[in-house]
XYZ file of N, CA and C in Angstrom:
636
model
N -79.686 83.464 100.928
C -78.443 82.831 101.414
C -78.353 81.383 100.950
N -79.532 80.657 101.006
C -79.557 79.255 100.595
C -79.254 79.116 99.109
N -79.873 80.029 98.298
C -79.622 79.976 96.857
C -78.175 80.280 96.527
N -77.591 81.204 97.267
C -76.197 81.550 97.048
C -75.300 80.368 97.382
N -75.624 79.683 98.443
C -74.832 78.522 98.857
C -74.934 77.413 97.824
N -76.137 77.172 97.296
C -76.326 76.127 96.297
C -75.578 76.448 95.013
N -75.621 77.727 94.591
C -74.910 78.106 93.370
C -73.406 78.000 93.557
N -72.955 78.348 94.751
C -71.519 78.222 95.046
C -71.090 76.760 95.019
N -71.935 75.895 95.597
C -71.625 74.465 95.612
C -71.602 73.899 94.200
N -72.577 74.322 93.378
C -72.625 73.841 91.992
C -71.387 74.285 91.223
N -70.965 75.523 91.454
C -69.759 76.009 90.785
C -68.530 75.243 91.202
N -68.465 74.925 92.482
C -67.315 74.163 92.981
C -67.278 72.771 92.378
N -68.454 72.141 92.203
C -68.513 70.799 91.621
C -68.053 70.822 90.169
N -68.421 71.893 89.442
C -67.982 72.023 88.046
C -66.466 72.144 87.974
N -65.902 72.943 88.885
C -64.445 73.139 88.905
C -63.739 71.823 89.216
N -64.276 71.079 90.195
C -63.672 69.797 90.572
C -63.740 68.813 89.410
N -64.886 68.786 88.717
C -65.041 67.874 87.576
C -64.078 68.218 86.454
N -63.961 69.507 86.137
C -63.028 69.918 85.095
C -61.586 69.630 85.484
N -61.265 69.816 86.742
C -59.904 69.542 87.210
C -59.580 68.062 87.070
N -60.571 67.212 87.351
C -60.351 65.769 87.233
C -60.088 65.360 85.797
N -60.739 66.094 84.855
C -60.562 65.779 83.432
C -59.250 66.344 82.892
N -58.998 67.604 83.228
C -57.845 68.297 82.655
C -56.552 68.004 83.392
N -56.657 67.687 84.684
C -55.463 67.401 85.482
C -55.561 65.954 85.990
N -55.094 64.987 85.236
C -55.234 63.585 85.632
C -54.394 63.250 86.858
N -54.748 62.151 87.472
C -53.962 61.674 88.605
C -52.517 61.441 88.166
N -51.570 61.563 89.076
C -50.172 61.339 88.699
C -49.943 59.895 88.272
N -48.945 59.642 87.453
C -48.657 58.275 87.005
C -48.334 57.360 88.177
N -48.554 56.070 87.956
C -48.183 55.074 88.960
C -46.656 54.982 89.027
N -46.104 54.584 90.156
C -44.643 54.458 90.259
C -44.095 53.456 89.244
N -42.887 53.721 88.790
C -42.205 52.772 87.915
C -41.489 51.722 88.760
N -41.393 50.513 88.233
C -40.634 49.459 88.894
C -39.621 48.905 87.908
N -38.475 48.542 88.410
C -37.445 47.978 87.533
C -37.843 46.566 87.148
N -37.832 46.295 85.877
C -38.258 44.996 85.366
C -37.523 44.729 84.068
N -36.282 44.324 84.194
C -35.443 44.139 83.010
C -35.781 42.824 82.314
N -35.888 42.900 80.999
C -36.079 41.695 80.199
C -35.498 41.964 78.816
N -35.423 40.940 78.017
C -34.816 41.111 76.711
C -35.703 41.867 75.723
N -35.103 42.676 74.872
C -35.781 43.345 73.764
C -36.973 44.192 74.242
N -36.764 45.018 75.248
C -37.813 45.900 75.746
C -37.485 47.342 75.382
N -38.461 48.045 74.800
C -38.224 49.396 74.331
C -39.244 50.354 74.927
N -38.802 51.597 75.113
C -39.634 52.636 75.713
C -40.824 52.961 74.816
N -41.977 53.133 75.422
C -43.208 53.448 74.702
C -43.125 54.785 73.989
N -42.276 55.693 74.471
C -42.209 57.044 73.931
C -41.048 57.240 72.957
N -39.838 56.910 73.405
C -38.648 57.240 72.608
C -37.958 56.031 71.985
N -38.444 54.811 72.287
C -37.903 53.570 71.733
C -36.497 53.240 72.211
N -36.046 53.891 73.280
C -34.776 53.499 73.885
C -34.984 52.248 74.734
N -33.875 51.669 75.209
C -33.990 50.504 76.090
C -34.818 50.879 77.317
N -35.759 50.009 77.678
C -36.710 50.339 78.744
C -36.599 49.354 79.905
N -35.832 49.697 80.933
C -35.686 48.794 82.083
C -36.803 48.929 83.116
N -37.767 49.825 82.855
C -38.838 50.056 83.834
C -40.204 49.760 83.215
N -41.131 49.399 84.090
C -42.500 49.152 83.648
C -43.468 49.816 84.605
N -44.649 50.124 84.119
C -45.697 50.717 84.961
C -46.054 49.702 86.050
N -46.025 50.116 87.300
C -46.264 49.187 88.407
C -47.714 48.737 88.495
N -48.623 49.467 87.851
C -50.045 49.110 87.924
C -50.423 48.051 86.893
N -50.030 48.276 85.621
C -50.436 47.334 84.567
C -49.368 46.303 84.243
N -48.120 46.598 84.615
C -47.001 45.673 84.360
C -46.872 45.333 82.880
N -47.289 46.251 82.020
C -47.263 45.985 80.583
C -46.465 47.032 79.814
N -46.814 48.303 79.991
C -46.176 49.379 79.242
C -44.831 49.727 79.860
N -43.830 49.876 79.003
C -42.459 50.045 79.477
C -41.927 51.433 79.127
N -41.011 51.918 79.984
C -40.414 53.249 79.794
C -38.933 53.208 80.146
N -38.219 54.171 79.585
C -36.799 54.276 79.891
C -36.547 55.155 81.103
N -37.540 56.005 81.458
C -37.355 56.957 82.557
C -38.704 57.510 83.001
N -38.779 58.081 84.209
C -40.014 58.741 84.656
C -40.440 59.878 83.734
N -39.471 60.515 83.088
C -39.795 61.623 82.182
C -40.656 61.147 81.027
N -40.281 60.048 80.415
C -41.066 59.522 79.298
C -42.413 59.007 79.792
N -42.450 58.435 80.980
C -43.719 57.971 81.523
C -44.692 59.131 81.709
N -44.194 60.252 82.249
C -45.040 61.427 82.453
C -45.555 61.977 81.125
N -44.693 61.964 80.101
C -45.097 62.468 78.790
C -46.196 61.615 78.166
N -46.239 60.343 78.528
C -47.195 59.406 77.928
C -48.424 59.175 78.800
N -48.469 59.783 79.989
C -49.484 59.422 80.970
C -50.906 59.711 80.496
N -51.156 60.823 79.822
C -52.509 61.127 79.371
C -53.047 60.063 78.423
N -52.160 59.484 77.638
C -52.561 58.413 76.719
C -52.657 57.083 77.450
N -51.679 56.837 78.308
C -51.585 55.521 78.941
C -52.608 55.288 80.039
N -53.104 56.339 80.669
C -53.954 56.166 81.850
C -55.203 55.334 81.553
N -55.751 55.427 80.317
C -56.926 54.636 79.967
C -56.556 53.179 79.673
N -55.525 52.977 78.856
C -55.117 51.610 78.545
C -54.580 50.900 79.779
N -54.056 51.671 80.729
C -53.532 51.090 81.966
C -54.646 50.371 82.717
N -55.820 50.988 82.786
C -56.952 50.371 83.477
C -57.393 49.090 82.776
N -57.373 49.124 81.441
C -57.759 47.937 80.671
C -56.786 46.797 80.927
N -55.479 47.114 80.903
C -54.472 46.084 81.146
C -54.588 45.517 82.560
N -54.937 46.362 83.525
C -55.106 45.874 84.897
C -56.240 44.849 84.970
N -57.346 45.123 84.279
C -58.465 44.182 84.258
C -58.075 42.872 83.573
N -57.336 42.990 82.464
C -56.877 41.785 81.765
C -55.934 40.974 82.642
N -55.070 41.662 83.375
C -54.152 40.958 84.275
C -54.912 40.212 85.366
N -55.972 40.834 85.871
C -56.786 40.173 86.895
C -57.428 38.904 86.336
N -57.940 38.988 85.091
C -58.547 37.823 84.456
C -57.520 36.722 84.233
N -56.334 37.107 83.733
C -55.283 36.121 83.479
C -54.811 35.458 84.771
N -54.761 36.253 85.856
C -54.347 35.701 87.140
C -55.360 34.673 87.633
N -56.650 34.985 87.483
C -57.678 34.033 87.904
C -57.580 32.737 87.115
N -57.329 32.855 85.802
C -57.185 31.657 84.966
C -55.964 30.856 85.390
N -54.847 31.565 85.620
C -53.600 30.891 85.996
C -53.714 30.201 87.349
N -54.531 30.756 88.250
C -54.664 30.198 89.591
C -55.703 29.079 89.668
N -56.510 28.916 88.601
C -57.542 27.881 88.600
C -56.925 26.533 88.245
N -56.994 25.557 89.131
C -56.412 24.235 88.829
C -57.114 23.596 87.634
N -56.377 23.151 86.629
C -57.000 22.520 85.464
C -57.473 21.103 85.789
N -58.362 20.589 84.949
C -58.801 19.207 85.120
C -57.648 18.260 84.782
N -57.663 17.121 85.400
C -56.614 16.140 85.131
C -56.755 15.636 83.698
N -55.684 15.723 82.889
C -55.771 15.337 81.477
C -56.145 13.870 81.308
N -56.796 13.529 80.187
C -57.150 12.130 79.930
C -55.908 11.266 79.723
N -55.978 10.053 80.182
C -54.841 9.127 80.081
C -54.676 8.656 78.633
N -53.413 8.543 78.213
C -53.139 8.027 76.880
C -53.182 9.064 75.782
N -53.210 10.338 76.158
C -53.255 11.418 75.163
C -52.281 12.511 75.553
N -51.462 12.957 74.607
C -50.491 14.009 74.889
C -51.231 15.308 75.219
N -50.947 15.869 76.382
C -51.607 17.109 76.785
C -51.102 18.285 75.960
N -49.877 18.189 75.468
C -49.293 19.290 74.714
C -49.884 19.471 73.335
N -50.059 18.366 72.580
C -50.547 18.468 71.196
C -51.846 17.697 70.963
N -52.368 17.049 72.023
C -53.647 16.310 71.981
C -53.608 15.053 71.121
N -52.430 14.639 70.671
C -52.353 13.406 69.889
C -52.424 12.197 70.818
N -53.117 11.158 70.366
C -53.254 9.956 71.170
C -52.005 9.082 71.025
N -51.688 8.427 72.095
C -50.502 7.575 72.084
C -50.798 6.290 71.322
N -50.020 6.043 70.280
C -50.172 4.803 69.522
C -49.400 3.685 70.210
N -49.554 2.490 69.736
C -48.893 1.337 70.352
C -47.371 1.497 70.288
N -46.724 1.347 71.407
C -45.281 1.470 71.479
C -44.789 2.893 71.622
N -45.689 3.855 71.629
C -45.295 5.262 71.767
C -45.307 5.657 73.235
N -44.213 6.214 73.703
C -44.078 6.547 75.118
C -44.549 7.960 75.387
N -45.261 8.145 76.490
C -45.663 9.463 76.940
C -45.035 9.732 78.300
N -44.353 10.874 78.427
C -43.853 11.275 79.742
C -45.046 11.677 80.601
N -45.076 11.213 81.841
C -46.220 11.451 82.713
C -45.785 12.121 84.012
N -46.460 13.226 84.352
C -46.263 13.832 85.664
C -47.256 13.179 86.618
N -46.765 12.490 87.615
C -47.638 11.759 88.534
C -48.456 12.703 89.418
N -47.973 13.938 89.568
C -48.668 14.868 90.463
C -49.898 15.506 89.799
N -49.741 16.008 88.563
C -50.857 16.716 87.911
C -51.471 15.932 86.757
N -50.822 14.836 86.317
C -51.361 14.020 85.247
C -51.022 14.485 83.846
N -50.214 15.538 83.734
C -49.828 16.051 82.414
C -48.999 14.988 81.687
N -49.274 14.818 80.391
C -48.543 13.859 79.567
C -47.969 14.556 78.349
N -46.780 14.161 77.969
C -46.120 14.789 76.825
C -45.466 13.726 75.954
N -45.691 13.854 74.644
C -45.072 12.932 73.698
C -43.610 13.313 73.484
N -42.918 12.543 72.673
C -41.504 12.807 72.439
C -41.241 14.155 71.803
N -42.186 14.661 70.996
C -42.015 15.962 70.350
C -42.289 17.108 71.314
N -43.260 16.929 72.198
C -43.653 18.006 73.116
C -42.789 18.058 74.372
N -42.254 16.942 74.787
C -41.512 16.888 76.051
C -40.372 17.906 76.141
N -39.544 18.109 75.083
C -38.466 19.101 75.181
C -38.905 20.534 74.885
N -40.163 20.743 74.506
C -40.639 22.075 74.150
C -40.822 22.931 75.401
N -40.452 24.235 75.315
C -40.491 25.105 76.485
C -41.912 25.315 77.012
N -42.932 25.217 76.138
C -44.314 25.439 76.571
C -45.084 24.123 76.671
N -45.099 23.358 75.596
C -45.875 22.112 75.594
C -45.264 21.065 76.517
N -44.001 21.253 76.867
C -43.350 20.315 77.769
C -43.359 20.764 79.215
N -44.200 21.748 79.542
C -44.321 22.242 80.909
C -45.623 21.739 81.511
N -45.538 21.003 82.600
C -46.736 20.441 83.215
C -47.472 21.500 84.035
N -48.554 21.092 84.702
C -49.405 22.031 85.426
C -48.964 22.283 86.872
N -47.908 21.662 87.316
C -47.459 21.866 88.696
C -46.845 23.261 88.838
N -47.186 24.000 89.885
C -46.689 25.373 90.013
C -45.235 25.490 90.457
N -44.692 24.449 91.109
C -43.352 24.540 91.684
C -42.369 23.512 91.122
N -42.796 22.778 90.108
C -41.926 21.747 89.531
C -42.405 21.420 88.128
N -41.606 20.645 87.413
C -41.968 20.204 86.075
C -41.634 18.727 85.935
N -42.675 17.914 85.835
C -42.506 16.468 85.764
C -41.651 15.954 86.931
N -41.916 16.481 88.120
C -41.236 16.022 89.322
C -39.919 16.703 89.627
N -39.373 17.448 88.675
C -38.120 18.159 88.886
C -38.440 19.540 89.453
N -38.021 19.794 90.677
C -38.383 21.043 91.348
C -37.657 22.228 90.714
N -38.401 23.324 90.533
C -37.839 24.526 89.923
C -36.735 25.133 90.786
N -36.817 24.962 92.086
C -35.800 25.551 92.958
C -34.426 24.944 92.725
N -34.385 23.756 92.123
C -33.123 23.076 91.860
C -32.586 23.368 90.462
N -33.258 24.269 89.733
C -32.835 24.610 88.379
C -32.413 26.079 88.298
N -31.589 26.393 87.309
C -31.297 27.795 87.017
C -32.582 28.476 86.564
N -32.793 29.736 86.938
C -34.027 30.438 86.579
C -34.219 30.535 85.056
N -35.428 30.263 84.624
C -35.813 30.418 83.219
C -37.218 31.008 83.161
N -37.483 31.822 82.137
C -38.770 32.494 82.031
C -39.915 31.522 81.822
N -39.644 30.335 81.295
C -40.708 29.373 81.031
C -40.955 28.431 82.207
N -40.375 28.717 83.359
C -40.675 27.943 84.561
C -42.000 28.434 85.140
N -43.079 27.824 84.682
C -44.429 28.252 85.069
C -45.261 27.033 85.466
N -46.549 27.273 85.731
C -47.475 26.183 86.002
C -48.181 25.722 84.730
N -47.612 26.113 83.575
C -48.194 25.720 82.298
C -49.409 26.530 81.906
N -49.792 27.489 82.757
C -50.980 28.296 82.496
C -50.700 29.780 82.694
N -49.417 30.162 82.644
C -49.063 31.584 82.687
C -48.579 32.098 84.020
N -48.644 31.302 85.073
C -48.178 31.769 86.371
C -46.733 31.343 86.573
N -45.821 32.314 86.644
C -44.396 32.031 86.746
C -44.002 31.621 88.159
N -43.023 30.741 88.258
C -42.475 30.363 89.551
C -41.624 31.504 90.083
N -41.804 31.881 91.341
C -41.071 33.016 91.911
C -40.432 32.678 93.254
N -40.288 31.407 93.521
C -39.742 30.997 94.818
C -38.232 30.976 94.856
N -37.695 30.362 95.913
C -36.247 30.280 96.112
C -35.577 29.448 95.028
N -34.249 29.650 94.924
C -33.448 28.903 93.946
C -32.143 28.460 94.592
N -31.791 27.209 94.390
C -30.474 26.677 94.772
C -30.117 25.590 93.765
N -29.867 25.988 92.519
C -29.657 25.008 91.453
C -28.461 24.096 91.707
N -28.577 22.910 91.158
C -27.485 21.943 91.273
C -26.264 22.470 90.518
N -25.092 22.293 91.101
C -23.875 22.853 90.500
C -23.228 21.924 89.487
N -23.489 20.618 89.611
C -22.888 19.633 88.692
C -21.368 19.801 88.589
N -20.735 20.055 89.743
C -19.282 20.169 89.781
C -18.742 21.519 89.406
N -19.611 22.453 89.011
C -19.183 23.809 88.642
C -19.923 24.809 89.525
N -19.408 25.082 90.720
C -20.107 25.947 91.676
C -20.283 27.367 91.161
N -21.349 28.004 91.616
C -21.623 29.400 91.260
C -20.812 30.310 92.175
N -20.528 31.544 91.740
C -19.774 32.487 92.588
C -20.476 32.704 93.932
N -19.702 32.825 94.992
C -20.259 32.954 96.335
C -21.112 34.211 96.497
N -20.814 35.273 95.726
C -21.581 36.510 95.870
C -23.013 36.381 95.356
N -23.329 35.287 94.668
C -24.682 35.087 94.177
C -25.622 34.575 95.273
N -25.031 34.110 96.368
C -25.834 33.492 97.419
C -26.109 34.444 98.583
N -27.201 34.205 99.286
C -27.481 34.924 100.522
C -26.405 34.576 101.549
N -26.133 35.480 102.498
C -25.003 35.256 103.423
C -25.155 34.056 104.349
N -26.377 33.700 104.705
C -26.587 32.574 105.631
C -27.546 31.555 105.031
N -27.369 30.320 105.443
C -28.256 29.261 104.977
C -29.643 29.414 105.608
N -30.644 28.957 104.888
C -32.004 28.906 105.432
C -32.801 27.873 104.648
N -34.015 27.603 105.112
C -34.851 26.598 104.455
C -35.434 27.148 103.160
N -35.331 26.398 102.092
C -35.915 26.772 100.804
C -37.437 26.798 100.947
N -38.074 27.851 100.446
C -39.531 27.955 100.572
C -40.279 27.023 99.626
N -39.534 26.281 98.790
C -40.172 25.344 97.868
C -40.013 23.897 98.325
N -38.785 23.496 98.596
C -38.544 22.091 98.967
C -38.237 21.888 100.446
N -37.925 22.973 101.163
C -37.660 22.866 102.590
C -36.224 22.555 102.959
N -35.364 22.315 101.970
C -33.970 22.002 102.244
C -33.254 23.220 102.817
N -32.500 23.021 103.901
C -31.704 24.099 104.481
C -30.373 24.148 103.743
N -30.159 25.211 102.995
C -28.960 25.318 102.169
C -28.721 26.785 101.816
N -27.656 27.037 101.063
C -27.421 28.387 100.564
C -28.351 28.652 99.383
N -28.970 29.830 99.399
C -29.952 30.170 98.377
C -29.526 31.408 97.598
N -29.922 31.463 96.341
C -29.612 32.627 95.509
C -30.230 33.892 96.108
N -29.508 35.007 95.968
C -30.089 36.297 96.308
C -31.240 36.594 95.344
N -32.102 37.504 95.734
C -33.302 37.797 94.959
C -32.979 38.189 93.525
N -31.929 39.018 93.343
C -31.629 39.487 91.985
C -31.191 38.358 91.058
N -30.665 37.276 91.620
C -30.226 36.159 90.797
C -31.326 35.122 90.596
N -32.503 35.379 91.180
C -33.652 34.526 90.907
C -34.450 35.042 89.709
N -34.050 36.214 89.210
C -34.723 36.813 88.052
C -34.283 36.072 86.788
N -35.212 35.454 86.047
C -34.822 34.696 84.847
C -34.071 35.507 83.811
N -34.368 36.831 83.724
C -33.758 37.631 82.669
C -32.300 37.951 82.956
N -31.843 37.723 84.168
C -30.433 37.900 84.475
C -29.602 36.837 83.754
N -30.225 35.740 83.417
C -29.513 34.608 82.834
C -29.537 34.612 81.312
N -29.956 35.721 80.716
C -29.995 35.812 79.238
C -29.025 36.877 78.751
């Protein structure tokens, strides 16, 4: 009886192992993530969805995701690990840059040459780097050279200069040209970035890709 039970258990383990290999876990849910120039991994159509686990591979529909799952399931794990590493790097506060040197291009400031300075993080930018979307972005997570991101229209390069995008509230300055009322939440509340009680953009209008 004992030998029969052991052989039965061994057979069951073989079946379970083969099932795990031949019948992979179902794909992760898709999430809507619209951005410019995104194409489906399978059919090359416009891909408004991305794998919710790796946030890298894009699909046009659950059907194409299912067709690609046997291939994607391995790379998905790799991308998840890379995302974890990138997140740790993005969340690590950088050292305060040396004074008198452009943080964007590392060139030293010559006599009479002005460097823009962020008083909060110490980032410095020369005249060439200051208007650049990447080299002109300081290390502050919620502002750029003192200008709070919540007061600007959403842009994809609104980051902490190390890959972490700003995702907080938005109430950009209108400069005399107000935004449509349907873009705002129905009631005023405190901005989670600056604390100002005002009308704030709805979540869908905080997405930078809506503005392209």
